[in-house]
């Protein structure tokens, strides 16, 4: 496993396991399998309605809490100081943990500054090891900076070969905020990109492995989701090869600013 160091010194595993749209026993089984294969970083969110199953899988795995990196997210309806404190407690209860490794504001919304104040306090109280946001463009971050005492350490955003977000990436690097990629496989659509098929043949690795490795070599934390045991394993086996620089640039140049999910500027749940 490779790790990236966050601005406060906390180490985040470069590869995590995504759990969006995986519920009930499917979620329990997928997280159990991921932990068995070796993943130690799990990404969930209150709105995924699977925190309880993630928590149960973690507990039943017997893996020591300090060996795990658990992320969850504060949903849009839970904004404001008190609501955020309550949401944090509910997520911890669901997950059966007494601290989180990473807590994110899920989307930019009104009252984020009040929520951020609550998150800063939880961080200073030692209840969260690292704090961050998700789906924040540069202007959302700049607005948060006007009142934040502590800058976010992570921004989890959509990122894949068709959406490389180079301007945001440069800004995050300048501010020492770690980029984390959601829907890294474009929910499966990367499999249809001809250049990736060529590179898959060249490196004798699956297209998924090429894309996940490309994320990590670009300094981006990546959290692919799968409920299929063979794919869970395949996605974990990306630490024993390196993509050449010239091929990294070829993948970068696939960008077409295509989103599989919502643009945070036109999104209001
Ligand atoms: N912060 C946010 O707003 C936000 C938004 C979206 C997602 N996320 C996070 O990011 C995670 C990943 O994103 P995602 O779930 O949208 O999509 P993704 O990881 O890009 O793609 C998942 C899809 O790819 C398939 N797949 C996985 N590994 C594969 C492989 N090796 N070969 C072929 N197909 C493969 C999966 O199929 P099977 O499952 O059938 O195997 C599933 O259909 C989420 O689960 C969630 O934790 C966050």
XYZ file of N, CA, C and O in Angstrom, residues 52-144:
372
model
N -24.238 1.474 8.869
C -24.372 0.389 9.869
C -23.736 -0.902 9.356
O -23.065 -1.612 10.110
N -23.934 -1.189 8.063
C -23.359 -2.424 7.494
C -21.835 -2.300 7.397
O -21.115 -3.262 7.646
N -21.357 -1.101 7.040
C -19.897 -0.881 7.007
C -19.339 -1.115 8.414
O -18.337 -1.829 8.599
N -19.999 -0.546 9.412
C -19.542 -0.683 10.799
C -19.530 -2.135 11.248
O -18.587 -2.594 11.911
N -20.560 -2.864 10.872
C -20.658 -4.276 11.271
C -19.545 -5.084 10.605
O -18.900 -5.925 11.248
N -19.283 -4.807 9.318
C -18.215 -5.538 8.611
C -16.863 -5.241 9.250
O -16.023 -6.137 9.414
N -16.655 -3.997 9.607
C -15.381 -3.611 10.247
C -15.232 -4.338 11.581
O -14.188 -4.917 11.879
N -16.304 -4.305 12.369
C -16.230 -4.932 13.695
C -15.966 -6.433 13.555
O -15.079 -6.982 14.215
N -16.713 -7.083 12.669
C -16.580 -8.540 12.522
C -15.220 -8.937 11.936
O -14.790 -10.082 12.081
N -14.542 -7.993 11.259
C -13.237 -8.326 10.653
C -12.171 -8.566 11.720
O -11.171 -9.219 11.459
N -12.383 -7.967 12.900
C -11.393 -8.119 13.967
C -10.151 -7.263 13.756
O -9.213 -7.307 14.557
N -10.136 -6.440 12.700
C -8.961 -5.588 12.438
C -8.958 -4.440 13.455
O -10.001 -3.847 13.744
N -7.772 -4.148 13.999
C -7.674 -3.105 15.029
C -8.108 -1.755 14.444
O -7.763 -1.426 13.300
N -8.852 -1.007 15.233
C -9.361 0.296 14.771
C -8.240 1.190 14.244
O -8.410 1.878 13.235
N -7.087 1.185 14.908
C -6.009 2.097 14.498
C -5.370 1.685 13.165
O -4.626 2.457 12.566
N -5.687 0.477 12.706
C -5.151 0.043 11.409
C -6.095 0.403 10.257
O -5.807 0.089 9.097
N -7.226 1.027 10.580
C -8.219 1.358 9.551
C -8.298 2.854 9.327
O -8.013 3.651 10.235
N -8.696 3.218 8.125
C -8.919 4.632 7.800
C -10.373 4.743 7.324
O -10.725 4.264 6.238
N -11.222 5.344 8.153
C -12.659 5.373 7.862
C -13.107 6.807 7.565
O -12.897 7.722 8.366
N -13.727 6.955 6.379
C -14.247 8.260 5.958
C -15.764 8.196 5.891
O -16.325 7.247 5.324
N -16.432 9.216 6.433
C -17.838 9.391 6.108
C -18.103 10.881 5.882
O -17.193 11.703 6.000
N -19.354 11.200 5.499
C -19.630 12.565 5.023
C -20.907 13.117 5.642
O -21.873 12.366 5.840
N -20.878 14.407 5.894
C -22.022 15.123 6.465
C -22.977 15.494 5.324
O -22.594 16.226 4.409
N -24.196 14.977 5.380
C -25.131 15.192 4.269
C -25.659 16.641 4.240
O -25.633 17.362 5.234
N -26.156 17.026 3.082
C -26.564 18.409 2.809
C -27.659 18.920 3.750
O -27.706 20.107 4.052
N -28.556 18.030 4.197
C -29.651 18.466 5.087
C -29.170 18.711 6.503
O -29.950 19.166 7.337
N -27.933 18.341 6.798
C -27.447 18.405 8.182
C -26.527 19.598 8.396
O -25.587 19.520 9.177
N -26.768 20.663 7.655
C -25.895 21.831 7.772
C -26.329 22.725 8.915
O -27.480 22.712 9.344
N -25.364 23.542 9.370
C -25.553 24.360 10.559
C -24.771 23.715 11.693
O -24.481 22.508 11.655
N -24.417 24.520 12.675
C -23.520 24.066 13.751
C -24.072 22.842 14.497
O -23.456 21.782 14.541
N -25.274 22.975 15.079
C -25.831 21.876 15.899
C -26.126 20.645 15.047
O -25.870 19.515 15.461
N -26.707 20.875 13.876
C -27.057 19.746 13.005
C -25.822 18.925 12.645
O -25.881 17.694 12.547
N -24.715 19.611 12.422
C -23.485 18.904 12.047
C -22.950 18.091 13.222
O -22.526 16.940 13.042
N -23.004 18.671 14.425
C -22.562 17.902 15.604
C -23.422 16.646 15.751
O -22.913 15.543 16.015
N -24.739 16.808 15.558
C -25.649 15.653 15.689
C -25.382 14.618 14.588
O -25.403 13.408 14.831
N -25.138 15.109 13.365
C -24.894 14.198 12.238
C -23.618 13.394 12.478
O -23.554 12.190 12.185
N -22.598 14.070 12.995
C -21.334 13.387 13.288
C -21.572 12.255 14.292
O -21.106 11.123 14.099
N -22.346 12.567 15.342
C -22.588 11.548 16.378
C -23.365 10.371 15.783
O -23.041 9.205 16.040
N -24.364 10.686 14.967
C -25.164 9.603 14.372
C -24.283 8.706 13.494
O -24.388 7.467 13.550
N -23.413 9.318 12.699
C -22.533 8.512 11.829
C -21.590 7.634 12.659
O -21.383 6.459 12.335
N -21.034 8.208 13.733
C -20.135 7.407 14.593
C -20.904 6.253 15.224
O -20.388 5.121 15.291
N -22.141 6.514 15.675
C -22.950 5.437 16.269
C -23.223 4.356 15.221
O -23.102 3.165 15.497
N -23.605 4.784 14.010
C -23.870 3.819 12.941
C -22.650 2.946 12.675
O -22.761 1.741 12.456
N -21.480 3.590 12.643
C -20.242 2.885 12.292
C -19.622 2.152 13.494
O -18.621 1.441 13.333
N -20.198 2.379 14.675
C -19.674 1.792 15.920
C -18.225 2.202 16.175
O -17.373 1.369 16.498
N -17.942 3.482 15.976
C -16.590 3.991 16.239
C -16.688 5.223 17.148
O -17.740 5.865 17.207
N -15.606 5.535 17.841
C -15.653 6.746 18.669
C -14.780 7.871 18.093
O -14.669 8.926 18.685
N -14.188 7.635 16.932
C -13.558 8.725 16.182
C -13.582 8.361 14.703
O -13.747 7.190 14.341
N -13.425 9.365 13.845
C -13.345 9.136 12.396
C -11.955 9.527 11.927
O -11.316 10.407 12.511
N -11.505 8.899 10.849
C -10.226 9.309 10.265
C -10.406 10.517 9.370
O -9.521 11.372 9.295
N -11.548 10.580 8.680
C -11.794 11.712 7.777
C -13.295 11.978 7.739
O -14.088 11.053 7.533
N -13.663 13.239 7.955
C -15.074 13.640 7.880
C -15.168 14.776 6.869
O -14.412 15.747 6.951
N -16.093 14.607 5.902
C -16.186 15.559 4.789
C -17.558 16.213 4.742
O -18.577 15.536 4.971
N -17.614 17.482 4.368
C -18.883 18.093 3.959
C -19.169 17.565 2.557
O -18.347 17.737 1.646
N -20.318 16.928 2.351
C -20.525 16.122 1.138
C -20.613 16.962 -0.141
O -20.087 16.574 -1.179
N -21.343 18.101 -0.085
C -21.459 19.005 -1.239
C -21.440 20.432 -0.712
O -21.873 20.664 0.414
N -20.994 21.378 -1.525
C -21.074 22.771 -1.079
C -22.533 23.197 -0.937
O -23.341 22.936 -1.827
N -22.859 23.809 0.194
C -24.240 24.206 0.490
C -24.234 25.467 1.336
O -23.218 25.829 1.904
N -25.418 26.069 1.476
C -25.567 27.152 2.451
C -25.265 26.604 3.847
O -25.488 25.420 4.098
N -24.825 27.481 4.737
C -24.518 27.136 6.131
C -23.283 26.243 6.277
O -23.056 25.661 7.324
N -22.495 26.149 5.198
C -21.269 25.360 5.311
C -20.314 25.951 6.358
O -19.596 25.210 7.022
N -20.303 27.265 6.479
C -19.339 27.882 7.410
C -19.670 27.493 8.855
O -18.780 27.213 9.650
N -20.978 27.429 9.169
C -21.388 27.012 10.519
C -21.044 25.531 10.729
O -20.583 25.134 11.798
N -21.282 24.730 9.697
C -20.940 23.302 9.790
C -19.431 23.125 9.958
O -18.976 22.286 10.733
N -18.682 23.931 9.213
C -17.215 23.800 9.279
C -16.717 24.130 10.684
O -15.788 23.489 11.190
N -17.353 25.117 11.336
C -16.961 25.473 12.705
C -17.143 24.247 13.621
O -16.281 23.932 14.440
N -18.269 23.550 13.457
C -18.513 22.343 14.270
C -17.448 21.283 13.969
O -16.914 20.643 14.884
N -17.135 21.123 12.699
C -16.143 20.105 12.313
C -14.753 20.473 12.853
O -14.005 19.610 13.335
N -14.429 21.754 12.816
C -13.140 22.191 13.387
C -13.079 21.851 14.882
O -12.040 21.385 15.375
N -14.190 22.070 15.577
C -14.188 21.775 17.023
C -14.022 20.277 17.282
O -13.285 19.874 18.177
N -14.714 19.472 16.481
C -14.585 18.012 16.640
C -13.142 17.586 16.376
O -12.596 16.716 17.064
N -12.525 18.215 15.386
C -11.123 17.922 15.062
C -10.216 18.306 16.248
O -9.371 17.502 16.688
N -10.426 19.499 16.777
C -9.571 19.965 17.881
C -9.795 19.126 19.146
O -8.901 18.989 19.969
N -10.999 18.548 19.275
C -11.297 17.655 20.407
C -10.742 16.250 20.198
O -10.958 15.362 21.029
N -10.128 15.992 19.040
C -9.542 14.671 18.775
C -10.541 13.639 18.295
O -10.243 12.438 18.273
N -11.732 14.089 17.867
C -12.746 13.104 17.437
C -12.676 12.801 15.938
O -13.340 11.893 15.443
N -11.893 13.592 15.211
C -11.675 13.347 13.777
C -10.190 13.585 13.514
O -9.648 14.608 13.952
N -9.547 12.676 12.789
C -8.094 12.834 12.571
C -7.786 13.801 11.428
O -6.722 14.421 11.412
N -8.704 13.870 10.440
C -8.496 14.818 9.335
C -9.869 15.270 8.834
O -10.835 14.502 8.860
N -9.939 16.522 8.393
C -11.239 17.092 8.005
C -11.150 17.637 6.577
O -10.086 18.064 6.123
N -12.278 17.584 5.894
C -12.228 18.023 4.507
C -13.608 18.274 3.928
O -14.617 18.320 4.639
N -13.609 18.422 2.613
C -14.831 18.732 1.880
C -14.901 17.799 0.676
O -13.943 17.089 0.361
N -16.044 17.848 0.010
C -16.216 17.054 -1.199
C -16.989 17.898 -2.201
O -17.894 18.649 -1.820
N -16.620 17.766 -3.455
C -17.310 18.481 -4.541
C -17.161 19.994 -4.442
O -18.050 20.737 -4.872
N -16.066 20.443 -3.876
C -15.805 21.884 -3.795
C -14.962 22.318 -4.996
O -13.881 21.781 -5.227
N -15.475 23.290 -5.738
C -14.657 23.981 -6.732
C -13.736 24.958 -5.987
O -13.919 25.229 -4.787
N -12.816 25.567 -6.748
C -11.907 26.548 -6.140
C -12.684 27.671 -5.439
O -12.359 28.056 -4.318
N -13.736 28.172 -6.084
C -14.427 29.319 -5.485
C -15.156 28.934 -4.189
O -15.259 29.742 -3.266
N -15.625 27.678 -4.085
C -16.250 27.232 -2.827
C -15.193 27.206 -1.712
O -15.468 27.588 -0.576
N -13.995 26.734 -2.062
C -12.924 26.685 -1.063
C -12.526 28.089 -0.633
O -12.367 28.369 0.554
N -12.385 28.972 -1.624
C -11.969 30.345 -1.284
C -12.993 31.006 -0.368
O -12.639 31.750 0.544
N -14.258 30.700 -0.585
C -15.298 31.255 0.284
C -15.164 30.673 1.702
O -15.247 31.405 2.690
N -14.933 29.365 1.792
C -14.783 28.738 3.121
C -13.570 29.313 3.853
O -13.603 29.524 5.076
